[in-house]
C-alpha positions as semicolon CSV with decimal commas, in nm:
position;residue;x (nm);y (nm);z (nm)
1;M;-1,246;-0,626;1,877
2;T;-1,215;-1,003;1,886
3;P;-0,955;-1,141;1,645
4;T;-0,996;-1,454;1,436
5;S;-0,718;-1,631;1,251
6;L;-0,675;-1,890;0,982
7;L;-0,374;-2,101;0,892
8;Y;-0,232;-1,963;0,567
9;K;0,087;-2,106;0,415
10;N;0,191;-2,229;0,761
11;I;0,149;-1,889;0,931
12;Q;-0,134;-1,741;1,137
13;L;-0,329;-1,485;0,932
14;N;-0,514;-1,257;1,175
15;Y;-0,836;-1,071;1,094
16;Y;-1,139;-0,905;1,256
17;D;-1,492;-0,973;1,131
18;Q;-1,806;-0,787;1,246
19;G;-2,160;-0,728;1,124
20;K;-2,373;-0,854;0,836
21;G;-2,446;-0,729;0,486
22;S;-2,231;-0,612;0,196
23;A;-1,863;-0,669;0,276
24;L;-1,618;-0,384;0,342
25;I;-1,252;-0,482;0,368
26;F;-1,034;-0,232;0,558
27;L;-0,658;-0,258;0,491
28;H;-0,405;-0,078;0,711
29;G;-0,082;0,095;0,612
30;F;0,286;0,029;0,683
31;L;0,362;-0,018;1,058
32;E;-0,011;-0,025;1,136
33;N;-0,241;-0,324;1,190
34;G;-0,607;-0,418;1,168
35;K;-0,687;-0,260;1,505
36;M;-0,634;0,089;1,361
37;W;-0,984;0,063;1,211
38;E;-1,160;-0,022;1,539
39;S;-1,390;0,282;1,554
40;Y;-1,469;0,244;1,182
41;L;-1,560;-0,124;1,229
42;Q;-1,788;-0,036;1,520
43;H;-1,961;0,230;1,312
44;F;-2,001;0,043;0,983
45;S;-2,083;-0,300;1,129
46;A;-2,435;-0,172;1,206
47;K;-2,515;-0,195;0,833
48;Y;-2,231;-0,390;0,672
49;R;-2,009;-0,690;0,721
50;V;-1,678;-0,527;0,805
51;I;-1,343;-0,705;0,797
52;S;-0,998;-0,572;0,877
53;L;-0,679;-0,773;0,847
54;D;-0,333;-0,774;0,994
55;L;-0,137;-0,780;0,667
56;L;0,170;-1,003;0,635
57;G;0,431;-0,929;0,902
58;H;0,206;-0,681;1,084
59;G;-0,004;-0,716;1,400
60;D;-0,048;-1,083;1,486
61;T;0,000;-1,213;1,131
62;G;0,328;-1,395;1,068
63;C;0,593;-1,342;0,802
64;L;0,618;-1,550;0,484
65;G;0,969;-1,446;0,379
66;Y;1,227;-1,170;0,342
67;V;1,006;-0,985;0,092
68;H;0,630;-0,938;0,114
69;S;0,529;-0,813;-0,229
70;M;0,199;-0,628;-0,267
71;E;0,081;-0,935;-0,462
72;D;0,175;-1,160;-0,165
73;M;-0,032;-0,937;0,062
74;A;-0,322;-0,933;-0,188
75;D;-0,317;-1,314;-0,201
76;A;-0,347;-1,320;0,180
77;V;-0,648;-1,085;0,161
78;H;-0,802;-1,314;-0,100
79;A;-0,747;-1,614;0,130
80;V;-0,960;-1,445;0,398
81;I;-1,229;-1,349;0,145
82;A;-1,238;-1,706;0,008
83;H;-1,246;-1,849;0,361
84;L;-1,546;-1,629;0,445
85;K;-1,711;-1,719;0,109
86;L;-1,748;-1,355;0,007
87;K;-1,810;-1,264;-0,356
88;K;-1,774;-0,892;-0,428
89;V;-1,618;-0,659;-0,171
90;T;-1,540;-0,291;-0,126
91;L;-1,171;-0,243;-0,048
92;I;-1,073;0,053;0,170
93;G;-0,695;0,083;0,193
94;H;-0,478;0,334;0,377
95;S;-0,134;0,408;0,226
96;M;0,032;0,063;0,184
97;G;-0,318;-0,084;0,221
98;G;-0,405;0,110;-0,094
99;Y;-0,114;-0,053;-0,281
100;V;-0,244;-0,392;-0,164
101;S;-0,598;-0,300;-0,275
102;L;-0,472;-0,213;-0,624
103;A;-0,273;-0,537;-0,645
104;F;-0,582;-0,729;-0,530
105;A;-0,799;-0,552;-0,787
106;E;-0,558;-0,647;-1,065
107;L;-0,530;-1,010;-0,952
108;Y;-0,894;-1,068;-0,854
109;P;-1,113;-0,819;-1,047
110;D;-1,422;-1,039;-1,017
111;N;-1,412;-0,995;-0,638
112;V;-1,405;-0,614;-0,649
113;K;-1,713;-0,395;-0,609
114;N;-1,517;-0,071;-0,568
115;L;-1,188;0,069;-0,440
116;I;-1,137;0,350;-0,191
117;L;-0,773;0,454;-0,149
118;I;-0,687;0,678;0,145
119;N;-0,355;0,869;0,128
120;S;-0,231;0,627;-0,135
121;T;-0,109;0,624;-0,495
122;A;-0,126;0,403;-0,803
123;R;0,230;0,496;-0,902
124;A;0,540;0,291;-0,831
125;D;0,816;0,430;-0,610
126;S;1,037;0,697;-0,765
127;A;1,413;0,636;-0,774
128;E;1,450;0,874;-0,479
129;R;1,184;0,685;-0,281
130;V;1,359;0,353;-0,349
131;Q;1,685;0,502;-0,213
132;N;1,501;0,622;0,097
133;R;1,355;0,275;0,153
134;N;1,701;0,119;0,117
135;R;1,837;0,362;0,377
136;A;1,544;0,275;0,602
137;I;1,622;-0,097;0,572
138;D;1,986;-0,032;0,671
139;L;1,870;0,170;0,973
140;I;1,619;-0,096;1,082
141;K;1,891;-0,361;1,084
142;K;2,089;-0,142;1,324
143;N;1,809;-0,004;1,544
144;A;1,450;-0,101;1,458
145;P;1,280;0,080;1,753
146;M;1,453;0,407;1,665
147;F;1,346;0,378;1,300
148;I;0,985;0,296;1,391
149;T;0,961;0,586;1,638
150;M;1,102;0,829;1,379
151;A;0,879;0,691;1,103
152;I;0,559;0,738;1,308
153;N;0,659;1,092;1,415
154;N;0,724;1,183;1,050
155;L;0,367;1,090;0,953
156;F;0,234;1,391;1,147
157;A;0,307;1,758;1,089
158;D;0,446;1,955;1,386
159;H;0,122;2,150;1,441
160;I;-0,087;1,830;1,431
161;R;0,099;1,633;1,701
162;P;-0,031;1,826;2,007
163;L;-0,392;1,785;1,883
164;H;-0,378;1,405;1,868
165;E;-0,114;1,315;2,124
166;Q;-0,300;1,015;2,267
167;E;-0,375;0,857;1,927
168;I;-0,018;0,918;1,807
169;N;0,124;0,751;2,117
170;H;-0,108;0,455;2,062
171;T;-0,008;0,434;1,693
172;R;0,359;0,432;1,798
173;E;0,301;0,161;2,062
174;E;0,126;-0,062;1,806
175;A;0,397;0,005;1,544
176;L;0,672;-0,096;1,788
177;K;0,514;-0,442;1,812
178;T;0,593;-0,501;1,443
179;T;0,879;-0,749;1,406
180;T;1,200;-0,637;1,236
181;Q;1,145;-0,898;0,966
182;G;0,791;-0,771;0,908
183;V;0,912;-0,410;0,870
184;I;1,189;-0,504;0,624
185;A;0,966;-0,738;0,420
186;A;0,706;-0,462;0,374
187;L;0,968;-0,204;0,270
188;E;1,118;-0,452;0,022
189;G;0,770;-0,518;-0,118
190;M;0,675;-0,151;-0,148
191;K;0,996;-0,047;-0,321
192;T;0,954;-0,314;-0,591
193;R;0,582;-0,267;-0,652
194;I;0,469;-0,198;-1,008
195;D;0,286;0,106;-1,142
196;R;-0,090;0,046;-1,157
197;E;-0,212;0,377;-1,303
198;V;-0,377;0,179;-1,585
199;L;-0,644;0,070;-1,335
200;L;-0,746;0,434;-1,286
201;H;-0,824;0,448;-1,659
202;F;-0,982;0,113;-1,736
203;A;-1,108;-0,052;-1,416
204;P;-1,468;-0,182;-1,444
205;Y;-1,540;-0,067;-1,084
206;S;-1,534;0,276;-0,922
207;I;-1,210;0,407;-0,771
208;T;-1,199;0,697;-0,525
209;L;-0,887;0,856;-0,376
210;I;-0,926;1,041;-0,046
211;L;-0,622;1,263;0,001
212;G;-0,482;1,494;0,266
213;Q;-0,383;1,826;0,118
214;E;-0,080;1,855;0,350
215;D;0,031;1,490;0,326
216;P;0,406;1,483;0,412
217;V;0,448;1,133;0,267
218;M;0,247;1,132;-0,057
219;P;0,286;1,463;-0,244
220;Y;-0,073;1,576;-0,294
221;Q;-0,040;1,726;-0,642
222;D;0,154;1,427;-0,773
223;T;-0,129;1,198;-0,664
224;V;-0,398;1,425;-0,812
225;D;-0,208;1,445;-1,143
226;Q;-0,230;1,069;-1,199
227;T;-0,610;1,086;-1,186
228;L;-0,643;1,349;-1,463
229;G;-0,832;1,208;-1,759
230;T;-0,932;0,896;-1,563
231;K;-1,260;0,776;-1,412
232;A;-1,114;0,799;-1,061
233;E;-1,274;1,046;-0,822
234;V;-1,063;1,258;-0,584
235;I;-1,184;1,380;-0,244
236;T;-0,956;1,629;-0,071
237;L;-0,950;1,681;0,305
238;E;-0,750;1,923;0,515
239;G;-0,480;1,727;0,690
240;G;-0,182;1,503;0,633
241;H;-0,109;1,134;0,587
242;M;-0,312;1,000;0,880
243;L;-0,661;1,118;0,789
244;H;-0,820;0,832;0,985
245;I;-0,686;1,012;1,296
246;E;-0,662;1,377;1,186
247;Q;-1,002;1,391;1,012
248;K;-1,183;1,093;1,165
249;E;-1,541;1,224;1,142
250;A;-1,502;1,382;0,797
251;L;-1,346;1,063;0,664
252;K;-1,630;0,854;0,811
253;Q;-1,888;1,077;0,645
254;H;-1,725;1,041;0,303
255;L;-1,697;0,664;0,347
256;I;-2,067;0,645;0,441
257;E;-2,156;0,812;0,109
258;L;-1,911;0,605;-0,095
259;V;-2,018;0,264;0,032
260;K;-2,394;0,328;-0,004
């Protein structure tokens, strides 16, 4: 993957751009970066124009401030889309990338063809989740590498780790490159994000949630419940929070059908 960057608000905004055709925008989760989608970009770039970004404070994209709200991140995504002169795009967001996709869809509905949220939720953080994020911020300030290592390990169930040891090690190595400021700014932005369940009811584009039944981060039933009585479709896969690793081929097959 060859990165490209543009100057955005005096920082380098890093992205990857492959293929031609309808545009698919892949957005990574917390502590990840645009390279996590490499095999997906290789696959889909045969038929589509595929773009993945390093969101604010992640990968090789710089930090804008102490807090990166989901709206800040969505504005950065829009800057890339505008720079590339794209009109309507399909947004595919994993976890935090799903929050950014929802923020983008609310801010720039005319640019959205459809939304695919992987292991993500339209709900705001619960009070308990906000407390956990505050504790995480305190820990990062004391020992960022320890927090990042623990956070990546906690994304995988015990029985899953031996099956994907190489990919998990790679995910951890990439996560450890994230700057302390980038980690804190994302946590601050996630804990203050607003509830966007209304989009599941009234959005003029299709929304699909692809969920892992054993997700240790996003309680599966809680996420399913928010889609009841909405137009949003739910696809359930066996696995946890990192379906792009745990269920790579199954996830690709569902994405192939959804982006047709």
